Coordinates of N, CA and C in Angstrom, one line a residue:
X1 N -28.9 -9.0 1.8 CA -28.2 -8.0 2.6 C -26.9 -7.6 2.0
X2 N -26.1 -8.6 1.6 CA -24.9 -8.3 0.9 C -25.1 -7.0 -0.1
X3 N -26.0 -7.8 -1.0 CA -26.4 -7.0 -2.2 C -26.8 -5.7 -2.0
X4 N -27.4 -5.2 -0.8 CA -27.8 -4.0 -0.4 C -26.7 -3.2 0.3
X5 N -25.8 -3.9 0.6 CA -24.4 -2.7 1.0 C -23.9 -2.8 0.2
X6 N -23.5 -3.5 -0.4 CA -22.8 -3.3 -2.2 C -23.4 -2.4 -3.3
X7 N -24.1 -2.4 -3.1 CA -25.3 -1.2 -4.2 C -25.1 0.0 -2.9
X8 N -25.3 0.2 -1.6 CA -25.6 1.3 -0.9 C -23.1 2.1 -1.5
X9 N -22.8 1.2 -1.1 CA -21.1 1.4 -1.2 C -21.0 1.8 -2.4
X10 N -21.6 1.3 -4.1 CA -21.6 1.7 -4.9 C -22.1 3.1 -5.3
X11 N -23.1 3.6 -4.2 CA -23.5 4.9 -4.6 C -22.5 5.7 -4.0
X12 N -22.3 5.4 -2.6 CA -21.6 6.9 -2.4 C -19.9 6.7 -3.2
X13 N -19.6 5.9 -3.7 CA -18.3 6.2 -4.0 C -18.8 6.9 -5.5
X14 N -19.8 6.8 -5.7 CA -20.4 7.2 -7.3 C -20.6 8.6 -7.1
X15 N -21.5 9.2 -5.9 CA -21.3 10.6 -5.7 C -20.1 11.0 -5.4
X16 N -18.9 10.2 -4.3 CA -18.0 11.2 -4.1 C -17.3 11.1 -5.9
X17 N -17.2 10.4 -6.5 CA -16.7 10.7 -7.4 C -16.9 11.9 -8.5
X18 N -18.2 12.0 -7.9 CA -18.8 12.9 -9.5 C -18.3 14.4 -8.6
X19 N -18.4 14.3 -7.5 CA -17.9 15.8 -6.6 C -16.7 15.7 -6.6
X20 N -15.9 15.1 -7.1 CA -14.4 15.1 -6.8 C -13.8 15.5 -8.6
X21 N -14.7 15.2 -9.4 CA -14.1 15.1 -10.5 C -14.1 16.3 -11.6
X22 N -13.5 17.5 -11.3 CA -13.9 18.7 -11.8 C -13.4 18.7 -12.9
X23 N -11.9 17.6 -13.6 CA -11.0 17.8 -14.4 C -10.7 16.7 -14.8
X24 N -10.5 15.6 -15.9 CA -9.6 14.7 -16.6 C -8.4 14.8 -16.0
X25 N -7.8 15.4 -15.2 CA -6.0 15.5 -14.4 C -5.8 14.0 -13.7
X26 N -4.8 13.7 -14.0 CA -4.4 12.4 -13.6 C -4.4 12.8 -12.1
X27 N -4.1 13.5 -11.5 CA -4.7 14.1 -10.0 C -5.7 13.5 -9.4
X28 N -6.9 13.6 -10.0 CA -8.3 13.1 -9.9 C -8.1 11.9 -8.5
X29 N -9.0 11.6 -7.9 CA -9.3 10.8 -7.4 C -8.5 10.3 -6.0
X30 N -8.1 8.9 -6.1 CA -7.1 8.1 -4.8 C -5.6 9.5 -4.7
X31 N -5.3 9.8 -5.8 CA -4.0 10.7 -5.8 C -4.0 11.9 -5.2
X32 N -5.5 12.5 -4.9 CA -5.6 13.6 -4.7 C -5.0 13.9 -3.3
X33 N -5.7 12.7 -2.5 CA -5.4 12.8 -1.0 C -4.3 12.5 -0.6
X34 N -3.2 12.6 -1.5 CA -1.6 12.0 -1.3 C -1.0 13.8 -0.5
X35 N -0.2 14.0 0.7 CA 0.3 15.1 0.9 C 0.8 15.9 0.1
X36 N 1.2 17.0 -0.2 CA 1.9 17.9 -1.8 C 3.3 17.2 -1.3
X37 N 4.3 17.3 -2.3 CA 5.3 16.5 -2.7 C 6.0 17.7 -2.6
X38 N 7.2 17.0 -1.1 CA 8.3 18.1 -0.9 C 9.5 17.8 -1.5
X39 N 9.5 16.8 -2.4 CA 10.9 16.1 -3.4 C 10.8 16.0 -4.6
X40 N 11.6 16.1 -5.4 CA 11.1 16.2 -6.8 C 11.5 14.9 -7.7
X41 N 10.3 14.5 -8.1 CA 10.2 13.4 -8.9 C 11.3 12.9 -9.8
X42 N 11.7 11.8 -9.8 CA 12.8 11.1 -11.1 C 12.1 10.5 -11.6
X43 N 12.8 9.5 -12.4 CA 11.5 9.1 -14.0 C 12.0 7.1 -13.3
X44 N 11.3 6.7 -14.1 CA 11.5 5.1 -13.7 C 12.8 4.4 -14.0
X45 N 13.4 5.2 -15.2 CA 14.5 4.8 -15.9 C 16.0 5.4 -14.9
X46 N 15.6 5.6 -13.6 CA 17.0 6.5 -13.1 C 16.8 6.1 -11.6
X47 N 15.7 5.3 -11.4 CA 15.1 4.7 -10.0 C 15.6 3.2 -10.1
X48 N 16.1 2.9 -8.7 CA 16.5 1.7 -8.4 C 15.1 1.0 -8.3
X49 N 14.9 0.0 -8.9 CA 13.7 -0.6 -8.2 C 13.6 -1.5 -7.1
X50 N 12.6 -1.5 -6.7 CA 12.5 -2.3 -4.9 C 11.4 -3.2 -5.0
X51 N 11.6 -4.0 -4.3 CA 10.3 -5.2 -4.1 C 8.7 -4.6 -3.5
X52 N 8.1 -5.0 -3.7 CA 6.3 -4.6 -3.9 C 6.2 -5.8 -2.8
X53 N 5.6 -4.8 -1.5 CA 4.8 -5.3 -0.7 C 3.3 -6.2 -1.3
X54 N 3.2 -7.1 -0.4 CA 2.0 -7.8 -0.6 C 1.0 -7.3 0.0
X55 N 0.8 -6.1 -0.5 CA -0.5 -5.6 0.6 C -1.8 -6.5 0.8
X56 N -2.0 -7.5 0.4 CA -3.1 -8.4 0.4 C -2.9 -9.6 1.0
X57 N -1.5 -9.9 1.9 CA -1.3 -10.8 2.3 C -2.3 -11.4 3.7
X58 N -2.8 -10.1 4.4 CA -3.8 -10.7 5.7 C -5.1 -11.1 5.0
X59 N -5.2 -10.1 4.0 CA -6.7 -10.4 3.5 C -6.9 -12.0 2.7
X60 N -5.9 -12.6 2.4 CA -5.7 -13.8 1.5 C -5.5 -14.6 2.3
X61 N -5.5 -15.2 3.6 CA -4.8 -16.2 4.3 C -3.5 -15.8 5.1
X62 N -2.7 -14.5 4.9 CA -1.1 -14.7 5.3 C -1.3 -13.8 6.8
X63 N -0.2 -13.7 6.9 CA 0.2 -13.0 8.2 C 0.7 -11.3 8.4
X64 N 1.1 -11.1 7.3 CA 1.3 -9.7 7.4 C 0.2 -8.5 7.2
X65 N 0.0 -8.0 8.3 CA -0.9 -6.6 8.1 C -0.3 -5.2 8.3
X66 N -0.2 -4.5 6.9 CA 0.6 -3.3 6.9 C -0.3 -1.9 7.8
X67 N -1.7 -2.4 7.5 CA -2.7 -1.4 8.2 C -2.5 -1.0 9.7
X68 N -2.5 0.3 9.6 CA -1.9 1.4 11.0 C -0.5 0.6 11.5
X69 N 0.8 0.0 10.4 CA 2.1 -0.1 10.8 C 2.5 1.4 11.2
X70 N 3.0 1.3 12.1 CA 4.0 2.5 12.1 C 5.3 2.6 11.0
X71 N 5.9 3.9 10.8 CA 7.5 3.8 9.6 C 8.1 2.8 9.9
X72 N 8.8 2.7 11.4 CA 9.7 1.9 11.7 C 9.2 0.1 11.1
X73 N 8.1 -0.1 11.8 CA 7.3 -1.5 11.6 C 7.2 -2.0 10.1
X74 N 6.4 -0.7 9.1 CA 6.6 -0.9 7.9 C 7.9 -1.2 7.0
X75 N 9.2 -0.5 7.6 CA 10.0 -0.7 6.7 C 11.0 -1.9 7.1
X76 N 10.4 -2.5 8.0 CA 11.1 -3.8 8.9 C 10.5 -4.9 7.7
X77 N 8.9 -4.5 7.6 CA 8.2 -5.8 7.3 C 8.3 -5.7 5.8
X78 N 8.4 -4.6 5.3 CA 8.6 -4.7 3.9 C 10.2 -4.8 2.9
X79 N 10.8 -4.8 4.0 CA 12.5 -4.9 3.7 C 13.3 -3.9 2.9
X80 N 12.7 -2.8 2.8 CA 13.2 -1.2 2.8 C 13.2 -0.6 3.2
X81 N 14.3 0.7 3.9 CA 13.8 1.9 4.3 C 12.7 2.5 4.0
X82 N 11.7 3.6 4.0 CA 11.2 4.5 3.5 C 12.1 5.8 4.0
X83 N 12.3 6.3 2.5 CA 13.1 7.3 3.0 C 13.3 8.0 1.1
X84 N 13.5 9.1 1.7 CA 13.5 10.2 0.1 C 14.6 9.6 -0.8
X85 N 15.7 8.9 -0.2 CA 16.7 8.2 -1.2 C 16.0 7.5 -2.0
X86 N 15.2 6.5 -1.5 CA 14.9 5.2 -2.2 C 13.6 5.7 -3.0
X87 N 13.1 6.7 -3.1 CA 11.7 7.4 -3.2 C 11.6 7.8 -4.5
X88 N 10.9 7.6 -5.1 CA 10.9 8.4 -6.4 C 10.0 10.1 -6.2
X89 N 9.1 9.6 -5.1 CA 8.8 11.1 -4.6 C 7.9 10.8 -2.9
X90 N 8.6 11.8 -2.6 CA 8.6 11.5 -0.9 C 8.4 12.9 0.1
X91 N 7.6 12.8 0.9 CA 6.2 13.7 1.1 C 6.5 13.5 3.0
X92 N 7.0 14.7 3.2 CA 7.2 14.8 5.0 C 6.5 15.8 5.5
X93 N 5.0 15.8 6.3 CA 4.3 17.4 6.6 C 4.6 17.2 8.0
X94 N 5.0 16.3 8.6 CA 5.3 16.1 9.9 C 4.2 15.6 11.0
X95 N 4.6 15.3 12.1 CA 3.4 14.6 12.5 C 3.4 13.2 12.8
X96 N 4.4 12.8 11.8 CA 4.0 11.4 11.3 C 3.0 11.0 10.1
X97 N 2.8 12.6 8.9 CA 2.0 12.3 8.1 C 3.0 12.7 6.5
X98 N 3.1 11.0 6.1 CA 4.2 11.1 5.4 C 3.2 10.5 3.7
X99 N 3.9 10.8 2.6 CA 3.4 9.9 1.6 C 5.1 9.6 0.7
X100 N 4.7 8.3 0.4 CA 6.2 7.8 -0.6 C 5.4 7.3 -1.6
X101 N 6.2 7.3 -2.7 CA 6.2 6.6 -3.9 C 7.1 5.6 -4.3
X102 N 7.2 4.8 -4.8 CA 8.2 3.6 -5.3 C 8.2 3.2 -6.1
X103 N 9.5 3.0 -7.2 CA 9.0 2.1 -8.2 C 10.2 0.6 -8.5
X104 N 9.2 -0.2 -8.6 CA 9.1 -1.6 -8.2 C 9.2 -1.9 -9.3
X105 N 9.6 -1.7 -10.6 CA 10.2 -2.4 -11.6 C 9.5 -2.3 -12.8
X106 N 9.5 -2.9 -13.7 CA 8.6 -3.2 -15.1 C 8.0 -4.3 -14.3
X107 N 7.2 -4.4 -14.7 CA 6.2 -6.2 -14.0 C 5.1 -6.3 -15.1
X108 N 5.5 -7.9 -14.8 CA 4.3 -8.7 -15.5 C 3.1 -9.0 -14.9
X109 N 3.1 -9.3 -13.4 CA 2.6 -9.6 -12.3 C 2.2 -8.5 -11.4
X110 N 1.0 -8.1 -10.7 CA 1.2 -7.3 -9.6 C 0.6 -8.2 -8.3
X111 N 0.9 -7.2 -7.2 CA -0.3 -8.4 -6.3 C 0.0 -9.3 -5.9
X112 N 1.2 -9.5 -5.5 CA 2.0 -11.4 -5.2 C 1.7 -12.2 -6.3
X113 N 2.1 -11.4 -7.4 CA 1.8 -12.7 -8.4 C -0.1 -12.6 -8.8
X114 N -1.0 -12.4 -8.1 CA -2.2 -13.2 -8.1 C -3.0 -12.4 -9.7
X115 N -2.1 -11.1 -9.8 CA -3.1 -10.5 -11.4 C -2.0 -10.6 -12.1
X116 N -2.0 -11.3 -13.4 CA -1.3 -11.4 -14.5 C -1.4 -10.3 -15.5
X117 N -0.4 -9.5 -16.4 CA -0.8 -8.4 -16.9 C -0.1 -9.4 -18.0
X118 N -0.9 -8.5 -19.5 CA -0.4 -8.8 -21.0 C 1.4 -8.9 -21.2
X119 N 1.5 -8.1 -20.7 CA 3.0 -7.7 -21.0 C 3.1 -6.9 -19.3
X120 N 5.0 -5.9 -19.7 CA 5.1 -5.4 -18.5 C 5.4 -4.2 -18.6
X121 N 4.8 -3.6 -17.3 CA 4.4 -2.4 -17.3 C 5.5 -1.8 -16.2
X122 N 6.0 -0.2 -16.2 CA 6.5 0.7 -15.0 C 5.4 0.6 -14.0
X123 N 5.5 0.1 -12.8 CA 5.1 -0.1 -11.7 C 5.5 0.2 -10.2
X124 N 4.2 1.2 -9.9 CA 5.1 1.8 -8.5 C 3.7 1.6 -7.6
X125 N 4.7 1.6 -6.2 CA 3.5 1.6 -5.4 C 4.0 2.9 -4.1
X126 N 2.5 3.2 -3.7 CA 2.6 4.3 -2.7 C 2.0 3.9 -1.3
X127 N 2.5 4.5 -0.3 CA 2.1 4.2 1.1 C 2.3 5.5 1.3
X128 N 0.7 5.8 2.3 CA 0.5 7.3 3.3 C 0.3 6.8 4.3
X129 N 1.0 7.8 5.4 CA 0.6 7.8 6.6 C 0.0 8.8 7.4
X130 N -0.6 8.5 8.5 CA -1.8 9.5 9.2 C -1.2 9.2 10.8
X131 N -0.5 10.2 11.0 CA 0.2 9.7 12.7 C 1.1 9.1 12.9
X132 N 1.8 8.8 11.3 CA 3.1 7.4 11.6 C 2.1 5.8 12.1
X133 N 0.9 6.2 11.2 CA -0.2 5.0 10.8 C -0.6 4.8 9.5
X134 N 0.5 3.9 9.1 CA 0.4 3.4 7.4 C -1.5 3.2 7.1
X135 N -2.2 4.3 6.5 CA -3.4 4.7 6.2 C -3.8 4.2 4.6
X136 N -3.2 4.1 3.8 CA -3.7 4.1 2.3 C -2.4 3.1 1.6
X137 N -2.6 2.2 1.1 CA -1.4 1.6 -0.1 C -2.1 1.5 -1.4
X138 N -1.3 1.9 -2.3 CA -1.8 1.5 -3.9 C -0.3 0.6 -4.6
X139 N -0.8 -0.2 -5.6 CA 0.2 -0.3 -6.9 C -0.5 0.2 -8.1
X140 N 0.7 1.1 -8.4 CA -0.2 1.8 -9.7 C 1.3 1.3 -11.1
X141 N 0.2 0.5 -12.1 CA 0.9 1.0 -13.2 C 0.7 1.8 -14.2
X142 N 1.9 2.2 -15.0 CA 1.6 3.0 -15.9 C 2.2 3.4 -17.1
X143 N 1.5 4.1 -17.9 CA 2.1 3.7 -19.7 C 1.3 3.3 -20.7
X144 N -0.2 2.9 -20.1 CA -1.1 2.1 -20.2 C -2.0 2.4 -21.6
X145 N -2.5 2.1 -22.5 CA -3.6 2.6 -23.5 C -5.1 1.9 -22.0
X146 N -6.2 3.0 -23.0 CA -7.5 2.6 -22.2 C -7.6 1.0 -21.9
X147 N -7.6 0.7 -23.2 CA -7.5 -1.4 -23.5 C -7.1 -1.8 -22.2
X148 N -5.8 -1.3 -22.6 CA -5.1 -2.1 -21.5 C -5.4 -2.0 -19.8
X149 N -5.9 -0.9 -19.9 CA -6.3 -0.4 -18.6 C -7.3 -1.5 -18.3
X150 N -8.7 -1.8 -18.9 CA -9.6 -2.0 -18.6 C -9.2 -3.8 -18.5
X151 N -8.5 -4.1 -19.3 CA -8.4 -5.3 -19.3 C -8.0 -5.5 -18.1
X152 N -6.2 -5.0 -17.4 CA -6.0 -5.0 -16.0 C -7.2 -5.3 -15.1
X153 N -8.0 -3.9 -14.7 CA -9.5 -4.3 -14.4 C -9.8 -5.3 -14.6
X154 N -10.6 -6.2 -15.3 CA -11.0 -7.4 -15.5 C -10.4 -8.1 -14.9
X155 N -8.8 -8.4 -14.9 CA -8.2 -9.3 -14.5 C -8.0 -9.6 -12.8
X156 N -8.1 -8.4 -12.3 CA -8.0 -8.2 -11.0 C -9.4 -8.6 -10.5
X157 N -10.6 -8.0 -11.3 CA -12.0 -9.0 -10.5 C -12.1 -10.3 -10.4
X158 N -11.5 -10.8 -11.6 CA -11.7 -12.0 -12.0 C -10.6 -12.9 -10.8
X159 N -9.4 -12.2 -10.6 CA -8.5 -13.0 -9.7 C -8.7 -12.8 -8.4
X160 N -9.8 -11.8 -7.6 CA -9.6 -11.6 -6.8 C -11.1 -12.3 -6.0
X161 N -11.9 -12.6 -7.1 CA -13.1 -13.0 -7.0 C -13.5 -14.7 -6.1
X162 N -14.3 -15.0 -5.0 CA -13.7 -15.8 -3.8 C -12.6 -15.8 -2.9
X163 N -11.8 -14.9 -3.3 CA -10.3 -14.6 -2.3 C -10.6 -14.2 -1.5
X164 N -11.1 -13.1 -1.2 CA -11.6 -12.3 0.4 C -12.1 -12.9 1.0
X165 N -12.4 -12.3 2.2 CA -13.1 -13.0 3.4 C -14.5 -12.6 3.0
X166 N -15.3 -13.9 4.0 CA -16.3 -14.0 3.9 C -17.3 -12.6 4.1
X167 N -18.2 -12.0 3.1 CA -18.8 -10.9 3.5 C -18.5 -9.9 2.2
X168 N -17.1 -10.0 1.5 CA -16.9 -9.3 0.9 C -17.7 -9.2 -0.5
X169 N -17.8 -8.3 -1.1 CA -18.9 -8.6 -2.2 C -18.5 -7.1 -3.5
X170 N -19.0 -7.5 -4.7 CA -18.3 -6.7 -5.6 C -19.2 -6.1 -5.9
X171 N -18.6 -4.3 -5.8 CA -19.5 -3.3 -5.9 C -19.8 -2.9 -7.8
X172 N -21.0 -2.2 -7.6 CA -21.3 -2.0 -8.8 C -20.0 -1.1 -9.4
X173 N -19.2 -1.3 -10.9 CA -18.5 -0.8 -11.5 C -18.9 1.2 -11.4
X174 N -18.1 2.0 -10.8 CA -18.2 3.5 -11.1 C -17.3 4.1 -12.0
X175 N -18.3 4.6 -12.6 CA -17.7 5.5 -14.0 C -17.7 6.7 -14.1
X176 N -16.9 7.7 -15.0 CA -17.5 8.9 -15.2 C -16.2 9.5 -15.7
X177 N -16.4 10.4 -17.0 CA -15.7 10.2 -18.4 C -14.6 9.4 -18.3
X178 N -13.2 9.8 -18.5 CA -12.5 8.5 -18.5 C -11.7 7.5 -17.1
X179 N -12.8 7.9 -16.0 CA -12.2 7.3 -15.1 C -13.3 6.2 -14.8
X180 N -12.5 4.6 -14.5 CA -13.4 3.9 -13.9 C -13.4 3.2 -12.8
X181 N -14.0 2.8 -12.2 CA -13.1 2.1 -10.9 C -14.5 0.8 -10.3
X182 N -13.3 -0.2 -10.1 CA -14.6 -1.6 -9.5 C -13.8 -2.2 -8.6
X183 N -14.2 -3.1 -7.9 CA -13.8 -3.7 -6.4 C -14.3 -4.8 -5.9
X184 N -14.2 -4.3 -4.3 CA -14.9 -5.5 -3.6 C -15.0 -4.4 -2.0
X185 N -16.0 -4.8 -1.9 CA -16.7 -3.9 -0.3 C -17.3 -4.6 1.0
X186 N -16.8 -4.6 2.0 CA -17.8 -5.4 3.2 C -18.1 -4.4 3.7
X187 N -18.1 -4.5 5.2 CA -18.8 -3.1 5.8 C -17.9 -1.6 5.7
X188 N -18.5 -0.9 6.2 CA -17.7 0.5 5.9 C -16.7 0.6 7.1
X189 N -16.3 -0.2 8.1 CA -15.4 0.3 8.4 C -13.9 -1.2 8.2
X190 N -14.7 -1.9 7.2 CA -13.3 -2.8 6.1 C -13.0 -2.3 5.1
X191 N -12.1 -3.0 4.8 CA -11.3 -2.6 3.8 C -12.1 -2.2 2.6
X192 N -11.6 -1.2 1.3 CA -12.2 -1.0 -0.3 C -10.8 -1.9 -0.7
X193 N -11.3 -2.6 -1.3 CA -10.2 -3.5 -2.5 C -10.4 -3.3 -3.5
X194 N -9.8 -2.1 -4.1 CA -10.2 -1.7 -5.6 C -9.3 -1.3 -6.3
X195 N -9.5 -1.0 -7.8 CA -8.8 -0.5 -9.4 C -9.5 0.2 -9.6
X196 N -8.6 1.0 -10.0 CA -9.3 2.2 -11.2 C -8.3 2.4 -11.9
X197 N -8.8 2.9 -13.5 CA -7.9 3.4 -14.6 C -8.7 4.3 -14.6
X198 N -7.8 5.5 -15.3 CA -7.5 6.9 -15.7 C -6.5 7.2 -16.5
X199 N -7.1 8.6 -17.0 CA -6.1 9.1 -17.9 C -5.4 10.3 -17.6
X200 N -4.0 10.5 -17.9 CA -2.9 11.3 -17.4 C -2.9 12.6 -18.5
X201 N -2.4 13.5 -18.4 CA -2.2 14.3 -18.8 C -1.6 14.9 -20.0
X202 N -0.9 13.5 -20.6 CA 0.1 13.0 -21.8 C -0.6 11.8 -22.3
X203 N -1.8 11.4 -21.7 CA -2.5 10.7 -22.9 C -2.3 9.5 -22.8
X204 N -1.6 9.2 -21.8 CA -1.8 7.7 -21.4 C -2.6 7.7 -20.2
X205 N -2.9 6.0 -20.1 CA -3.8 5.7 -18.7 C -2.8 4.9 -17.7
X206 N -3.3 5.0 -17.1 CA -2.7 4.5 -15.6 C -3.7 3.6 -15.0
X207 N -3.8 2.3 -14.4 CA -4.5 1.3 -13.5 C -4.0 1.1 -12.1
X208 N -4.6 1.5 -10.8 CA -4.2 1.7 -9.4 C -4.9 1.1 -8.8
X209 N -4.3 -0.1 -8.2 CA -5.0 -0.6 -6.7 C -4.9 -0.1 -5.8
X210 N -5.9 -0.1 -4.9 CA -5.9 0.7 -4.0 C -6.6 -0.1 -2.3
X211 N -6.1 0.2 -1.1 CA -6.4 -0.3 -0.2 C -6.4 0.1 0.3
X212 N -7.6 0.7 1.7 CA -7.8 1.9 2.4 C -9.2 1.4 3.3
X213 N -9.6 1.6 4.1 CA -10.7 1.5 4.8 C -11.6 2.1 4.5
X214 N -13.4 1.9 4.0 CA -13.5 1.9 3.5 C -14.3 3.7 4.3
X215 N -14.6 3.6 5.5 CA -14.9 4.2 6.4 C -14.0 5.9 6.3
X216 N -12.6 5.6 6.7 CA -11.5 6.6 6.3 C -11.2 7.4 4.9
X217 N -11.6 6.5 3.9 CA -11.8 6.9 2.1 C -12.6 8.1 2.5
X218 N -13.6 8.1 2.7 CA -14.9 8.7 2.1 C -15.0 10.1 3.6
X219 N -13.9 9.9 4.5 CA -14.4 10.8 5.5 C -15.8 10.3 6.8
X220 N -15.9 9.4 6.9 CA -17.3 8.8 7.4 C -16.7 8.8 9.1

């Protein structure tokens, strides 16, 4: 049964991919669904860096679940404002439907520590909200050659592999030209625990975790 919602989750993220994927644009994909950006970007070298939530902490054993936090609750539990200061790009359509960016330092580590990278990379993470309902978190790094990308990949299956709760299971690898993306899936209305690398626009790749329901991703 596992194996049959893991192959069924493999497909449709395989069609929405190939319908989503008109262009090589570092755009492509998890980024696309970010609100347009009412602030204008700084570079990593001019950003304070801030600590990286554990977004995996409920799923691993711990106690914190950032899923449908409100602003206020999120920025209690993750020990920063969110707010355009601290933001390297920061996204208000109102409502309570906000998107931020952050960048969280060079790192060797993502993930509480649990994925080891070669060396270290500019590393930011993003949180959107839907109602002032923290909806989507990624850590994305970047600077990356393909290698590196894929290797990241690897490393994150390999570390994340028995960690989940019971049920969760790893979906077939989706590809399609230079984007790829692999995970872990229970039912569709749990969590996607997934990576993907892609390529930017300047010729480097980028590797983004991503965490989102699996049900809300896809529009279901």
């Amino acid at each position: 049964m596992k194996r049959t919602l893991a192959a069924l989750f493999s497909l449709v993220m395989a069609l929405t991919v190939f319908a989503g994927c008109g262009s090589d644009s570092s755009s492509a994909g998890a980024a696309s669904q970010a609100p347009a950006v009412t602030a204008a970007e700084s570079t990593a070298d001019t950003a304070s860096a801030l600590t990286e939530p554990d977004f995996l902490d409920k799923l691993t054993g711990g106690t914190t679940d950032y899923y449908n936090m409100s602003l206020a609750d999120f920025s209690a539990a993750a020990g920063y404002e969110l707010s355009q200061k601290n933001c390297t790009v920061f996204s208000d359509e109102g409502n309570g439907d906000l998107y931020a960016k952050y960048f969280v330092g060079r790192k060797n580590s993502i993930l509480g520590g649990r994925v080891s990278l070669a060396k270290e990379y500019d590393t930011f993470c993003t949180v959107t909200f839907k109602g002032d309902k923290l909806k989507k978190m990624t850590v994305r790094l970047e600077g990356l050659t393909q290698e590196e990308a894929d290797a990241v990949l690897d490393g994150f299956l390999k570390a994340l592999e028995g960690k989940l709760p019971e049920g969760y299971a790893a979906f077939k690898p989706v590809e399609h030209k230079k984007s790829r993306e692999v995970g872990y899936t229970k039912e569709k209305d749990d969590f996607c625990v997934s990576m993907k690398r892609d390529d930017t626009l300047d010729g480097d790749f980028y590797a983004e975790f991503g965490l989102e329901v699996y049900a809300e991703r896809y529009g279901m």
